[in-house]
Amino acid sequence: MQPLLTPQDVATLLGVSSSWVYSNKSRIGFITIGTAVRFDSDDVTRYALSRKRGPQHDEERKWESQSDTEKAATSGSSRKRTTVSDINARLKAPRKVSARPTSTQRHAKLQ
């Protein structure tokens, strides 16, 4: 059997704080001996590998709004995916002026 790791050892291995290790010990898997908390190195390795994310390609990085997917799913027609560049273009576009009167305009009409 391999020696058990302390929370400080796990924190060093994962590059996180000891308090993070204590709060996430159930996700990693832990052993208690009396009041001491210890970790099996295989469990720590398994946890770290489960958190691994692969490289993302440009096509996979396109963001799709939830509303677009819901509309496409309910209407049966495929819609253009909303990308980050679409959102940025919408944010940079000039805003439409509201035709609704402001509160001061409504107040002036009442007098």
PDB file of N, CA, C and O in Angstrom, residues 70-101:
ATOM      1  N   GLU A  70     -33.770  26.081 -27.986  1.00  0.00           N
ATOM      2  CA  GLU A  70     -35.149  25.750 -27.653  1.00  0.00           C
ATOM      3  C   GLU A  70     -36.071  26.020 -28.842  1.00  0.00           C
ATOM      4  O   GLU A  70     -36.937  25.224 -29.159  1.00  0.00           O
ATOM      5  N   LYS A  71     -35.875  27.143 -29.525  1.00  0.00           N
ATOM      6  CA  LYS A  71     -36.712  27.473 -30.677  1.00  0.00           C
ATOM      7  C   LYS A  71     -36.503  26.463 -31.794  1.00  0.00           C
ATOM      8  O   LYS A  71     -37.443  26.044 -32.436  1.00  0.00           O
ATOM      9  N   ALA A  72     -35.246  26.084 -32.017  1.00  0.00           N
ATOM     10  CA  ALA A  72     -34.952  25.122 -33.075  1.00  0.00           C
ATOM     11  C   ALA A  72     -35.571  23.771 -32.741  1.00  0.00           C
ATOM     12  O   ALA A  72     -36.083  23.080 -33.610  1.00  0.00           O
ATOM     13  N   ALA A  73     -35.548  23.403 -31.479  1.00  0.00           N
ATOM     14  CA  ALA A  73     -36.082  22.105 -31.081  1.00  0.00           C
ATOM     15  C   ALA A  73     -37.604  22.070 -31.188  1.00  0.00           C
ATOM     16  O   ALA A  73     -38.183  21.060 -31.549  1.00  0.00           O
ATOM     17  N   THR A  74     -38.259  23.176 -30.910  1.00  0.00           N
ATOM     18  CA  THR A  74     -39.716  23.170 -30.934  1.00  0.00           C
ATOM     19  C   THR A  74     -40.276  23.403 -32.317  1.00  0.00           C
ATOM     20  O   THR A  74     -41.313  22.886 -32.664  1.00  0.00           O
ATOM     21  N   SER A  75     -39.579  24.176 -33.160  1.00  0.00           N
ATOM     22  CA  SER A  75     -40.144  24.480 -34.474  1.00  0.00           C
ATOM     23  C   SER A  75     -39.768  23.447 -35.524  1.00  0.00           C
ATOM     24  O   SER A  75     -40.370  23.409 -36.583  1.00  0.00           O
ATOM     25  N   GLY A  76     -38.750  22.657 -35.267  1.00  0.00           N
ATOM     26  CA  GLY A  76     -38.344  21.639 -36.220  1.00  0.00           C
ATOM     27  C   GLY A  76     -37.455  22.168 -37.325  1.00  0.00           C
ATOM     28  O   GLY A  76     -36.969  21.422 -38.148  1.00  0.00           O
ATOM     29  N   SER A  77     -37.220  23.464 -37.372  1.00  0.00           N
ATOM     30  CA  SER A  77     -36.328  24.012 -38.394  1.00  0.00           C
ATOM     31  C   SER A  77     -34.989  24.353 -37.751  1.00  0.00           C
ATOM     32  O   SER A  77     -34.919  24.695 -36.583  1.00  0.00           O
ATOM     33  N   SER A  78     -33.943  24.242 -38.530  1.00  0.00           N
ATOM     34  CA  SER A  78     -32.630  24.557 -37.965  1.00  0.00           C
ATOM     35  C   SER A  78     -32.372  26.048 -38.093  1.00  0.00           C
ATOM     36  O   SER A  78     -32.646  26.655 -39.123  1.00  0.00           O
ATOM     37  N   ARG A  79     -31.859  26.630 -37.047  1.00  0.00           N
ATOM     38  CA  ARG A  79     -31.579  28.062 -37.019  1.00  0.00           C
ATOM     39  C   ARG A  79     -30.080  28.270 -36.983  1.00  0.00           C
ATOM     40  O   ARG A  79     -29.339  27.410 -36.564  1.00  0.00           O
ATOM     41  N   LYS A  80     -29.666  29.449 -37.382  1.00  0.00           N
ATOM     42  CA  LYS A  80     -28.256  29.796 -37.332  1.00  0.00           C
ATOM     43  C   LYS A  80     -27.830  29.861 -35.868  1.00  0.00           C
ATOM     44  O   LYS A  80     -28.543  30.389 -35.028  1.00  0.00           O
ATOM     45  N   ARG A  81     -26.659  29.301 -35.579  1.00  0.00           N
ATOM     46  CA  ARG A  81     -26.154  29.333 -34.211  1.00  0.00           C
ATOM     47  C   ARG A  81     -25.667  30.729 -33.866  1.00  0.00           C
ATOM     48  O   ARG A  81     -25.054  31.400 -34.688  1.00  0.00           O
ATOM     49  N   THR A  82     -25.948  31.182 -32.675  1.00  0.00           N
ATOM     50  CA  THR A  82     -25.478  32.467 -32.212  1.00  0.00           C
ATOM     51  C   THR A  82     -24.067  32.297 -31.679  1.00  0.00           C
ATOM     52  O   THR A  82     -23.826  31.492 -30.790  1.00  0.00           O
ATOM     53  N   THR A  83     -23.133  33.050 -32.234  1.00  0.00           N
ATOM     54  CA  THR A  83     -21.735  32.952 -31.823  1.00  0.00           C
ATOM     55  C   THR A  83     -21.360  34.161 -30.984  1.00  0.00           C
ATOM     56  O   THR A  83     -22.110  35.146 -30.906  1.00  0.00           O
ATOM     57  N   VAL A  84     -20.193  34.103 -30.386  1.00  0.00           N
ATOM     58  CA  VAL A  84     -19.695  35.214 -29.577  1.00  0.00           C
ATOM     59  C   VAL A  84     -19.546  36.458 -30.441  1.00  0.00           C
ATOM     60  O   VAL A  84     -19.874  37.567 -30.021  1.00  0.00           O
ATOM     61  N   SER A  85     -19.086  36.293 -31.679  1.00  0.00           N
ATOM     62  CA  SER A  85     -18.931  37.455 -32.556  1.00  0.00           C
ATOM     63  C   SER A  85     -20.292  38.078 -32.886  1.00  0.00           C
ATOM     64  O   SER A  85     -20.399  39.298 -33.025  1.00  0.00           O
ATOM     65  N   ASP A  86     -21.350  37.264 -32.997  1.00  0.00           N
ATOM     66  CA  ASP A  86     -22.697  37.799 -33.205  1.00  0.00           C
ATOM     67  C   ASP A  86     -23.129  38.668 -32.022  1.00  0.00           C
ATOM     68  O   ASP A  86     -23.684  39.746 -32.191  1.00  0.00           O
ATOM     69  N   ILE A  87     -22.850  38.191 -30.834  1.00  0.00           N
ATOM     70  CA  ILE A  87     -23.224  38.933 -29.631  1.00  0.00           C
ATOM     71  C   ILE A  87     -22.443  40.232 -29.538  1.00  0.00           C
ATOM     72  O   ILE A  87     -22.999  41.292 -29.249  1.00  0.00           O
ATOM     73  N   ASN A  88     -21.132  40.168 -29.818  1.00  0.00           N
ATOM     74  CA  ASN A  88     -20.316  41.386 -29.785  1.00  0.00           C
ATOM     75  C   ASN A  88     -20.807  42.400 -30.804  1.00  0.00           C
ATOM     76  O   ASN A  88     -20.846  43.602 -30.529  1.00  0.00           O
ATOM     77  N   ALA A  89     -21.205  41.948 -31.993  1.00  0.00           N
ATOM     78  CA  ALA A  89     -21.728  42.858 -33.019  1.00  0.00           C
ATOM     79  C   ALA A  89     -23.018  43.513 -32.539  1.00  0.00           C
ATOM     80  O   ALA A  89     -23.239  44.701 -32.755  1.00  0.00           O
ATOM     81  N   ARG A  90     -23.869  42.741 -31.877  1.00  0.00           N
ATOM     82  CA  ARG A  90     -25.127  43.301 -31.352  1.00  0.00           C
ATOM     83  C   ARG A  90     -24.865  44.318 -30.259  1.00  0.00           C
ATOM     84  O   ARG A  90     -25.565  45.326 -30.154  1.00  0.00           O
ATOM     85  N   LEU A  91     -23.857  44.069 -29.438  1.00  0.00           N
ATOM     86  CA  LEU A  91     -23.539  45.008 -28.364  1.00  0.00           C
ATOM     87  C   LEU A  91     -22.967  46.315 -28.903  1.00  0.00           C
ATOM     88  O   LEU A  91     -23.184  47.374 -28.329  1.00  0.00           O
ATOM     89  N   LYS A  92     -22.239  46.246 -30.010  1.00  0.00           N
ATOM     90  CA  LYS A  92     -21.629  47.446 -30.587  1.00  0.00           C
ATOM     91  C   LYS A  92     -22.603  48.242 -31.442  1.00  0.00           C
ATOM     92  O   LYS A  92     -22.370  49.408 -31.731  1.00  0.00           O
ATOM     93  N   ALA A  93     -23.695  47.613 -31.862  1.00  0.00           N
ATOM     94  CA  ALA A  93     -24.675  48.286 -32.713  1.00  0.00           C
ATOM     95  C   ALA A  93     -25.345  49.409 -31.929  1.00  0.00           C
ATOM     96  O   ALA A  93     -25.539  49.312 -30.712  1.00  0.00           O
ATOM     97  N   PRO A  94     -25.702  50.508 -32.613  1.00  0.00           N
ATOM     98  CA  PRO A  94     -26.375  51.610 -31.897  1.00  0.00           C
ATOM     99  C   PRO A  94     -27.719  51.140 -31.348  1.00  0.00           C
ATOM    100  O   PRO A  94     -28.423  50.360 -31.982  1.00  0.00           O
ATOM    101  N   ARG A  95     -28.035  51.634 -30.185  1.00  0.00           N
ATOM    102  CA  ARG A  95     -29.287  51.241 -29.539  1.00  0.00           C
ATOM    103  C   ARG A  95     -30.463  51.999 -30.137  1.00  0.00           C
ATOM    104  O   ARG A  95     -30.353  53.159 -30.482  1.00  0.00           O
ATOM    105  N   LYS A  96     -31.596  51.317 -30.201  1.00  0.00           N
ATOM    106  CA  LYS A  96     -32.819  51.944 -30.689  1.00  0.00           C
ATOM    107  C   LYS A  96     -33.384  52.827 -29.586  1.00  0.00           C
ATOM    108  O   LYS A  96     -33.360  52.472 -28.418  1.00  0.00           O
ATOM    109  N   VAL A  97     -33.901  53.962 -29.978  1.00  0.00           N
ATOM    110  CA  VAL A  97     -34.499  54.880 -29.024  1.00  0.00           C
ATOM    111  C   VAL A  97     -35.915  54.409 -28.734  1.00  0.00           C
ATOM    112  O   VAL A  97     -36.689  54.120 -29.647  1.00  0.00           O
ATOM    113  N   SER A  98     -36.260  54.362 -27.472  1.00  0.00           N
ATOM    114  CA  SER A  98     -37.576  53.894 -27.073  1.00  0.00           C
ATOM    115  C   SER A  98     -38.632  54.943 -27.386  1.00  0.00           C
ATOM    116  O   SER A  98     -38.422  56.138 -27.185  1.00  0.00           O
ATOM    117  N   ALA A  99     -39.775  54.503 -27.895  1.00  0.00           N
ATOM    118  CA  ALA A  99     -40.879  55.410 -28.198  1.00  0.00           C
ATOM    119  C   ALA A  99     -41.714  55.704 -26.952  1.00  0.00           C
ATOM    120  O   ALA A  99     -42.576  56.564 -26.977  1.00  0.00           O
ATOM    121  N   ARG A 100     -41.433  55.001 -25.870  1.00  0.00           N
ATOM    122  CA  ARG A 100     -42.195  55.208 -24.638  1.00  0.00           C
ATOM    123  C   ARG A 100     -41.747  56.502 -23.973  1.00  0.00           C
ATOM    124  O   ARG A 100     -40.570  56.813 -23.900  1.00  0.00           O
ATOM    125  N   PRO A 101     -42.689  57.262 -23.460  1.00  0.00           N
ATOM    126  CA  PRO A 101     -42.307  58.504 -22.764  1.00  0.00           C
ATOM    127  C   PRO A 101     -41.617  58.190 -21.440  1.00  0.00           C
ATOM    128  O   PRO A 101     -41.919  57.198 -20.788  1.00  0.00           O
TER     129      PRO A 101
END
